Tab-separated table of C-alpha atoms in Angstrom:
chain	number	residue	atom	x	y	z
Z	2	MET	CA	-9.025	43.812	44.069
Z	3	LYS	CA	-5.883	44.182	46.227
Z	4	GLN	CA	-2.613	44.378	44.296
Z	5	VAL	CA	0.745	42.927	44.680
Z	6	VAL	CA	3.935	43.649	42.548
Z	7	HIS	CA	6.193	40.742	42.391
Z	8	PHE	CA	9.781	41.058	40.817
Z	9	GLY	CA	10.733	37.844	39.212
Z	10	ALA	CA	8.396	35.902	37.009
Z	11	GLY	CA	10.476	32.727	37.013
Z	12	ASN	CA	9.472	29.338	38.255
Z	13	ILE	CA	9.890	30.310	41.980
Z	14	GLY	CA	7.993	33.558	41.637
Z	15	ARG	CA	5.024	31.916	39.691
Z	16	GLY	CA	5.156	28.577	41.559
Z	17	PHE	CA	5.487	29.904	45.166
Z	18	ILE	CA	5.105	33.506	46.188
Z	19	GLY	CA	2.964	34.726	43.272
Z	20	ALA	CA	0.656	31.647	43.629
Z	21	LEU	CA	0.112	32.273	47.353
Z	22	PHE	CA	-0.953	35.875	46.730
Z	23	SER	CA	-3.367	34.866	43.892
Z	24	GLN	CA	-4.873	32.322	46.207
Z	25	SER	CA	-5.289	35.003	48.833
Z	26	GLY	CA	-7.384	37.173	46.517
Z	27	TYR	CA	-4.601	39.493	45.149
Z	28	HIS	CA	-3.994	40.479	41.590
Z	29	VAL	CA	-0.446	39.753	40.973
Z	30	THR	CA	1.601	41.858	38.492
Z	31	PHE	CA	4.860	40.035	37.794
Z	32	VAL	CA	7.777	42.185	36.770
Z	33	ASP	CA	10.536	40.605	34.712
Z	34	LEU	CA	12.778	40.904	31.609
Z	35	ALA	CA	11.645	37.667	29.964
Z	36	ASP	CA	9.237	38.821	27.167
Z	37	GLN	CA	7.910	35.349	26.481
Z	38	ILE	CA	6.758	34.873	30.067
Z	39	ILE	CA	5.326	38.493	30.285
Z	40	ASP	CA	3.553	38.027	26.972
Z	41	GLY	CA	2.085	34.722	28.224
Z	42	LEU	CA	0.892	36.202	31.445
Z	43	ASN	CA	-0.866	38.993	29.578
Z	44	SER	CA	-2.494	36.702	27.006
Z	45	ASP	CA	-3.415	33.637	29.177
Z	46	LYS	CA	-4.018	35.574	32.444
Z	47	GLN	CA	-3.524	32.239	34.305
Z	48	TYR	CA	-1.310	29.210	34.624
Z	49	ASP	CA	-1.212	25.868	36.522
Z	50	VAL	CA	0.934	24.929	39.558
Z	51	LYS	CA	1.465	21.201	39.670
Z	52	LEU	CA	2.557	19.254	42.706
Z	53	ALA	CA	5.391	16.736	42.422
Z	54	THR	CA	3.370	13.885	43.886
Z	55	ASP	CA	1.848	10.555	42.730
Z	56	GLN	CA	-1.475	12.333	42.075
Z	57	GLN	CA	0.104	15.461	40.359
Z	58	GLU	CA	-2.538	17.644	41.943
Z	59	THR	CA	-2.963	20.973	40.002
Z	60	MET	CA	-4.007	24.457	41.156
Z	61	THR	CA	-4.928	27.059	38.550
Z	62	ILE	CA	-3.491	30.499	39.388
Z	63	THR	CA	-5.644	33.453	38.098
Z	64	ASN	CA	-5.601	37.285	38.459
Z	65	VAL	CA	-2.159	37.555	37.040
Z	66	SER	CA	-0.421	39.911	34.514
Z	67	GLY	CA	3.064	40.949	33.618
Z	68	LEU	CA	5.280	43.946	32.949
Z	69	ASN	CA	8.774	44.358	31.418
Z	70	ASN	CA	10.781	46.598	33.794
Z	71	MET	CA	13.184	47.741	31.141
Z	72	LYS	CA	10.466	48.565	28.588
Z	73	GLN	CA	7.526	49.541	30.769
Z	74	GLU	CA	9.074	51.605	33.546
Z	75	LYS	CA	6.083	53.953	33.877
Z	76	GLU	CA	3.654	51.112	34.147
Z	77	VAL	CA	5.818	49.403	36.782
Z	78	ILE	CA	5.871	52.599	38.845
Z	79	GLU	CA	2.182	52.932	38.559
Z	80	ALA	CA	1.603	49.387	39.719
Z	81	ILE	CA	3.894	49.923	42.771
Z	82	LYS	CA	1.986	53.120	43.581
Z	83	ASN	CA	-1.302	51.084	43.847
Z	84	ALA	CA	0.080	47.948	45.533
Z	85	THR	CA	-0.326	46.618	49.033
Z	86	TYR	CA	2.760	44.275	48.740
Z	87	LEU	CA	5.935	44.447	46.804
Z	88	THR	CA	7.904	41.148	46.724
Z	89	THR	CA	10.918	39.664	45.046
Z	90	ALA	CA	12.243	36.267	44.070
Z	91	ILE	CA	15.045	37.155	41.619
Z	92	GLY	CA	18.231	36.143	43.368
Z	93	PRO	CA	20.108	38.324	45.882
Z	94	ASN	CA	22.591	39.466	43.310
Z	95	ILE	CA	19.808	41.059	41.258
Z	96	LEU	CA	18.436	43.293	44.010
Z	97	PRO	CA	20.727	46.241	43.362
Z	98	ARG	CA	19.624	46.359	39.848
Z	99	ILE	CA	15.817	46.744	40.576
Z	100	ALA	CA	16.377	49.210	43.451
Z	101	PRO	CA	16.626	52.445	41.356
Z	102	LEU	CA	13.240	51.667	39.756
Z	103	ILE	CA	11.665	50.839	43.150
Z	104	ALA	CA	13.034	54.115	44.475
Z	105	LYS	CA	11.477	56.089	41.685
Z	106	ALA	CA	8.138	54.445	42.440
Z	107	LEU	CA	8.300	55.084	46.193
Z	108	THR	CA	9.295	58.696	45.598
Z	109	GLU	CA	6.050	59.188	43.603
Z	110	ARG	CA	3.990	56.953	45.951
Z	111	VAL	CA	4.719	58.789	49.201
Z	112	GLN	CA	3.764	62.134	47.565
Z	113	ALA	CA	0.453	60.557	46.260
Z	114	THR	CA	-0.888	58.464	49.122
Z	115	ASP	CA	-0.447	57.499	52.755
Z	116	GLU	CA	-1.492	53.927	52.187
Z	117	LYS	CA	0.909	51.352	53.539
Z	118	LEU	CA	3.184	49.277	51.364
Z	119	TYR	CA	4.852	46.111	52.649
Z	120	VAL	CA	8.138	45.213	50.927
Z	121	ILE	CA	9.529	41.624	51.314
Z	122	ALA	CA	12.474	40.195	49.488
Z	123	CYS	CA	11.861	36.464	49.294
Z	124	GLU	CA	15.459	35.253	48.675
Z	125	ASN	CA	17.847	32.586	50.021
Z	126	GLN	CA	19.836	35.146	51.843
Z	127	ILE	CA	19.962	36.291	55.445
Z	128	SER	CA	18.387	39.777	55.920
Z	129	ALA	CA	17.662	40.036	52.171
Z	130	THR	CA	15.035	42.777	52.594
Z	131	ASP	CA	17.448	44.889	54.739
Z	132	LEU	CA	19.841	44.600	51.803
Z	133	LEU	CA	17.148	45.674	49.396
Z	134	LYS	CA	16.104	48.502	51.676
Z	135	GLY	CA	19.695	49.814	51.721
Z	136	TYR	CA	19.994	49.612	47.809
Z	137	ILE	CA	16.693	51.533	47.578
Z	138	GLU	CA	17.706	54.198	50.064
Z	139	GLU	CA	20.966	54.811	48.039
Z	140	ASN	CA	18.537	56.045	45.286
Z	141	LEU	CA	16.431	58.348	47.422
Z	142	ASP	CA	16.713	61.934	48.548
Z	143	ASP	CA	16.529	62.918	52.154
Z	144	GLU	CA	13.051	64.313	51.906
Z	145	THR	CA	11.626	61.056	50.478
Z	146	LYS	CA	13.437	58.962	53.072
Z	147	SER	CA	11.822	60.958	55.918
Z	148	LYS	CA	8.404	60.174	54.372
Z	149	LEU	CA	8.862	56.389	54.311
Z	150	SER	CA	8.222	55.907	58.040
Z	151	GLY	CA	4.674	54.629	58.753
Z	152	ARG	CA	4.063	54.159	55.016
Z	153	ILE	CA	6.684	51.871	53.625
Z	154	TYR	CA	7.498	48.787	55.689
Z	155	PHE	CA	10.379	46.476	55.014
Z	156	PHE	CA	10.178	42.886	56.440
Z	157	ASN	CA	12.851	40.146	56.262
Z	158	SER	CA	11.621	36.626	55.542
Z	159	ALA	CA	12.759	32.984	55.031
Z	160	VAL	CA	11.391	31.054	52.230
Z	161	ASP	CA	11.564	27.340	51.509
Z	162	ARG	CA	10.252	25.390	48.509
Z	163	ILE	CA	12.002	23.236	45.955
Z	164	VAL	CA	11.174	24.338	42.393
Z	165	PRO	CA	13.339	22.164	39.972
Z	166	ILE	CA	14.360	23.121	36.452
Z	167	GLN	CA	11.378	22.750	34.260
Z	168	ASN	CA	10.788	21.103	30.876
Z	169	ASN	CA	8.075	23.790	30.216
Z	170	GLN	CA	9.293	25.601	27.095
Z	171	GLY	CA	6.430	27.766	25.959
Z	172	SER	CA	4.275	26.948	28.966
Z	173	LEU	CA	3.627	29.015	32.158
Z	174	ASP	CA	2.984	25.968	34.244
Z	175	VAL	CA	5.187	25.156	37.110
Z	176	LEU	CA	6.116	21.949	38.858
Z	177	VAL	CA	6.760	22.414	42.738
Z	178	GLU	CA	7.203	20.194	45.674
Z	179	PRO	CA	4.068	19.941	48.008
Z	180	TYR	CA	5.981	21.264	51.058
Z	181	PHE	CA	6.645	25.037	51.525
Z	182	GLU	CA	7.426	27.444	54.303
Z	183	TRP	CA	7.330	31.266	54.141
Z	184	VAL	CA	8.133	33.063	57.455
Z	185	VAL	CA	7.910	36.879	57.723
Z	186	GLU	CA	9.483	38.915	60.627
Z	187	THR	CA	7.261	41.686	61.898
Z	188	ALA	CA	5.393	43.004	65.058
Z	189	GLU	CA	2.913	44.838	62.814
Z	190	THR	CA	-0.599	43.557	61.931
Z	191	ILE	CA	-0.469	43.168	58.210
Z	192	PRO	CA	-2.943	42.102	55.409
Z	193	PRO	CA	-3.236	38.360	55.494
Z	194	VAL	CA	-1.675	36.103	52.836
Z	195	GLU	CA	-2.412	32.357	52.728
Z	196	GLY	CA	0.673	30.315	53.601
Z	197	MET	CA	2.511	33.261	55.196
Z	198	THR	CA	3.634	32.704	58.885
Z	199	ILE	CA	4.296	35.758	61.011
Z	200	VAL	CA	7.067	35.675	63.716
Z	201	ALA	CA	8.583	38.320	65.988
Z	202	ASP	CA	12.171	36.904	65.497
Z	203	LEU	CA	13.249	35.462	62.255
Z	204	ALA	CA	16.845	34.528	63.014
Z	205	PRO	CA	16.136	30.912	64.420
Z	206	PHE	CA	13.802	30.160	61.389
Z	207	ILE	CA	16.152	31.625	58.639
Z	208	GLU	CA	19.313	30.075	60.101
Z	209	ARG	CA	17.551	26.674	60.687
Z	210	LYS	CA	16.311	26.711	57.116
Z	211	LEU	CA	19.584	28.060	55.471
Z	212	PHE	CA	21.842	25.734	57.487
Z	213	THR	CA	19.647	22.679	57.084
Z	214	VAL	CA	17.827	22.924	53.739
Z	215	ASN	CA	20.285	24.869	51.818
Z	216	THR	CA	23.477	23.366	53.321
Z	217	GLY	CA	22.041	19.779	52.884
Z	218	HIS	CA	20.848	20.387	49.300
Z	219	ALA	CA	24.314	21.856	48.286
Z	220	THR	CA	26.255	19.056	50.062
Z	221	ILE	CA	24.155	16.408	48.294
Z	222	ALA	CA	24.707	18.150	44.898
Z	223	TYR	CA	28.530	18.552	45.263
Z	224	PHE	CA	29.098	14.943	46.493
Z	225	GLY	CA	26.677	13.634	43.935
Z	226	TYR	CA	28.635	15.535	41.256
Z	227	LEU	CA	31.831	13.967	42.370
Z	228	GLU	CA	30.281	10.583	42.103
Z	229	ASN	CA	28.732	11.197	38.708
Z	230	LYS	CA	25.121	11.101	39.867
Z	231	ALA	CA	22.599	12.851	37.647
Z	232	THR	CA	19.808	13.866	40.163
Z	233	ILE	CA	19.454	14.605	43.849
Z	234	ASP	CA	17.194	11.504	44.527
Z	235	GLN	CA	19.671	9.266	42.744
Z	236	THR	CA	22.410	10.700	44.818
Z	237	LEU	CA	20.533	9.863	48.014
Z	238	ALA	CA	20.277	6.207	46.866
Z	239	ASP	CA	24.091	6.121	47.761
Z	240	GLU	CA	24.240	5.390	51.534
Z	241	ALA	CA	27.820	6.687	51.800
Z	242	ILE	CA	26.640	10.102	50.659
Z	243	VAL	CA	23.518	10.003	52.912
Z	244	LYS	CA	25.914	9.318	55.810
Z	245	GLN	CA	28.057	12.325	54.786
Z	246	VAL	CA	25.114	14.614	54.393
Z	247	LYS	CA	23.838	13.662	57.871
Z	248	ALA	CA	27.233	14.120	59.409
Z	249	THR	CA	27.352	17.629	57.790
Z	250	LEU	CA	23.823	18.532	59.130
Z	251	GLY	CA	24.827	17.070	62.434
Z	252	GLU	CA	27.462	19.916	62.539
Z	253	THR	CA	25.048	22.608	61.566
Z	254	GLY	CA	22.514	21.178	63.970
Z	255	ALA	CA	24.803	21.299	66.835
Z	256	TYR	CA	25.514	25.009	66.190
Z	257	LEU	CA	21.765	25.770	65.793
Z	258	ILE	CA	20.966	23.955	69.027
Z	259	LYS	CA	23.536	25.784	70.983
Z	260	GLN	CA	22.895	29.173	69.403
Z	261	TYR	CA	18.966	29.049	69.663
Z	262	GLY	CA	18.235	26.486	72.238
Z	263	LEU	CA	16.436	24.228	69.812
Z	264	ASN	CA	15.178	20.861	71.014
Z	265	PRO	CA	17.724	18.297	69.832
Z	266	GLU	CA	15.149	15.501	69.254
Z	267	GLU	CA	12.904	17.900	67.268
Z	268	HIS	CA	15.786	19.134	65.169
Z	269	GLU	CA	16.838	15.637	64.308
Z	270	LYS	CA	13.308	15.052	63.097
Z	271	TYR	CA	13.571	18.226	60.967
Z	272	ILE	CA	16.836	17.047	59.501
Z	273	ASN	CA	15.272	13.734	58.578
Z	274	LYS	CA	12.151	15.476	57.128
Z	275	ILE	CA	14.363	17.608	55.036
Z	276	ILE	CA	16.357	14.667	53.660
Z	277	ASN	CA	13.167	12.800	52.826
Z	278	ARG	CA	11.883	15.916	50.849
Z	279	PHE	CA	15.099	15.664	48.798
Z	280	ARG	CA	14.317	11.998	47.937
Z	281	ASN	CA	11.208	13.064	45.879
Z	282	ALA	CA	11.920	11.340	42.471
Z	283	TYR	CA	9.064	13.393	40.874
Z	284	LEU	CA	11.288	16.598	41.143
Z	285	ASN	CA	13.941	14.928	38.934
Z	286	ASP	CA	16.279	17.659	40.300
Z	287	ALA	CA	19.684	17.667	38.624
Z	288	VAL	CA	22.707	17.961	40.818
Z	289	THR	CA	24.094	20.541	38.381
Z	290	ARG	CA	21.002	22.766	39.028
Z	291	VAL	CA	21.383	22.551	42.769
Z	292	GLY	CA	25.161	22.915	42.686
Z	293	ARG	CA	25.138	25.899	40.288
Z	294	SER	CA	26.679	29.345	41.148
Z	295	PRO	CA	29.375	27.927	43.606
Z	296	ILE	CA	30.878	31.465	44.045
Z	297	ARG	CA	27.652	32.628	45.581
Z	298	LYS	CA	27.239	29.466	47.589
Z	299	LEU	CA	30.781	29.659	48.915
Z	300	GLY	CA	30.231	33.244	50.085
Z	301	PRO	CA	31.173	34.104	53.785
Z	302	ASN	CA	27.535	34.436	54.734
Z	303	ASP	CA	26.109	31.568	52.824
Z	304	ARG	CA	25.041	27.901	53.353
Z	305	LEU	CA	28.501	26.274	53.649
Z	306	VAL	CA	31.117	28.762	55.004
Z	307	ARG	CA	28.862	30.664	57.493
Z	308	PRO	CA	27.884	27.521	59.521
Z	309	ALA	CA	31.512	26.217	59.447
Z	310	THR	CA	32.888	29.514	60.748
Z	311	GLU	CA	30.090	29.788	63.364
Z	312	ALA	CA	30.768	26.241	64.523
Z	313	GLN	CA	34.505	27.039	64.878
Z	314	LYS	CA	33.831	30.157	66.833
Z	315	ALA	CA	31.373	28.162	69.156
Z	316	GLY	CA	34.126	25.409	69.714
Z	317	LEU	CA	32.185	22.881	67.744
Z	318	SER	CA	33.182	20.427	65.017
Z	319	PHE	CA	33.276	21.713	61.409
Z	320	THR	CA	35.242	18.890	59.769
Z	321	ASN	CA	32.239	17.665	57.566
Z	322	LEU	CA	31.371	21.236	56.587
Z	323	ALA	CA	34.943	21.725	55.550
Z	324	LYS	CA	34.720	18.632	53.501
Z	325	ALA	CA	31.457	19.956	51.834
Z	326	ILE	CA	33.292	23.275	51.021
Z	327	ALA	CA	36.103	21.227	49.511
Z	328	ALA	CA	33.596	19.272	47.349
Z	329	ALA	CA	32.114	22.671	46.192
Z	330	LEU	CA	35.588	23.645	45.114
Z	331	LEU	CA	35.816	20.550	42.952
Z	332	PHE	CA	32.446	21.388	41.173
Z	333	ASP	CA	33.939	21.864	37.667
Z	334	TYR	CA	30.703	21.755	35.657
Z	335	LYS	CA	31.671	23.353	32.330
Z	336	GLU	CA	28.143	24.887	31.631
Z	337	ASP	CA	28.212	26.888	34.871
Z	338	GLU	CA	29.927	30.293	34.586
Z	339	GLU	CA	30.857	30.509	38.220
Z	340	ALA	CA	32.129	26.913	38.284
Z	341	VAL	CA	34.385	27.680	35.416
Z	342	LYS	CA	35.584	30.870	37.137
Z	343	VAL	CA	36.451	29.015	40.346
Z	344	GLN	CA	38.440	26.433	38.427
Z	345	GLU	CA	40.394	29.196	36.674
Z	346	MET	CA	41.113	30.868	40.043
Z	347	ILE	CA	42.326	27.576	41.492
Z	348	ARG	CA	44.636	26.904	38.490
Z	349	GLU	CA	46.127	30.456	38.541
Z	350	HIS	CA	46.389	31.118	42.341
Z	351	GLY	CA	45.562	27.973	44.233
Z	352	VAL	CA	42.721	26.949	46.540
Z	353	ALA	CA	43.861	29.094	49.508
Z	354	TYR	CA	43.498	32.179	47.335
Z	355	VAL	CA	39.913	31.177	46.415
Z	356	LEU	CA	39.022	30.661	50.082
Z	357	GLN	CA	40.292	34.127	50.842
Z	358	GLU	CA	38.753	36.010	47.826
Z	359	VAL	CA	35.367	34.136	47.651
Z	360	SER	CA	34.814	32.860	51.169
Z	361	GLY	CA	36.627	35.538	53.289
Z	362	LEU	CA	38.786	32.863	55.026
Z	363	ALA	CA	42.346	33.764	55.798
Z	364	GLU	CA	44.705	30.947	54.747
Z	365	ASP	CA	45.908	30.531	58.410
Z	366	SER	CA	42.432	30.219	59.823
Z	367	GLU	CA	41.294	26.829	61.236
Z	368	VAL	CA	38.405	26.467	58.781
Z	369	ALA	CA	40.574	27.239	55.745
Z	370	GLN	CA	43.308	24.831	56.936
Z	371	GLU	CA	40.785	22.047	57.327
Z	372	VAL	CA	39.225	22.778	53.865
Z	373	LEU	CA	42.714	22.602	52.254
Z	374	ARG	CA	43.215	19.237	53.944
Z	375	GLN	CA	39.840	17.866	52.873
Z	376	TYR	CA	40.429	19.160	49.322
Z	377	ASP	CA	43.655	17.244	49.070
Z	378	LEU	CA	41.930	14.035	50.372
Z	379	LEU	CA	39.034	14.338	47.894
Z	380	LYS	CA	41.460	15.071	45.040
Z	381	LYS	CA	43.154	11.729	45.814
């Protein structure tokens, strides 16, 4: 049986990428630090993926096992040496931590076999696989680097599936939305995986997804939090917030249409489809989950700041994006470490300092000035 090693045995790993590989006839070795999940995978050897619909359709995922990358380094290396694919769904910030182990495995692999390995980081981050490749190469000697060509391939990808926080303590089963999209950029002919779409140029897909799905989701969460809403679907019952979200996605849409020549009518349909996905009450998706990690989400290349700066450079409106950034700066959820840190930074240094340090926005920039204006309005 063909093998895949997947870093990240969390709900997204099990409910999305790992599930697609299993359904495509691969044995999936999940690599993670969570002993309870790893032990469960090794004892049960299967789990269910449930769709968030009226019918609650269920798919049983088989041919799975688990390894702890801290305790079973040799076994992880051996698994990577024998794999066809190596994928991740662990969060972009964790990629540097797994790179040294992957580098060790690749060093052994290229000495042992000429078989091809395809590496894909399935993260909400532009060019995540390029980032992972860079971290891996920092841990390789020149001789090994020279042997990667034609053997180890690195492909960027865009992933899209809502996997809410689960009430599944002690269970491997995962609840996911029915819709998903996994787009991989390559000109190579690669082994087929059910649900994977191959494209020659990923940029339009990844920016369309990041600046519609992720921007929209975050905007709903931050405005919902300010209005004391509990879940995303409850937030979208508020027509004033829906209007704000559509205005924000109108700005990201104007940039995407100008940048990539998208069909305006088709993109409008895409926006409406995305908002309707978020209305799915079966997901019961908390605004605090979607809004978590505001430092990452306010990064210069992430879902709020990047489209605002790109719109500004293109001479397009960014007022509503600035308002969404301001709402993110007001996300003071006490149980989120990053939210607490942002509020501390604001108290000590002010909002302009946070925009400079976290978002890379100079205080005198047009975007920063508009964010400051919107922040003051929202505070009132």
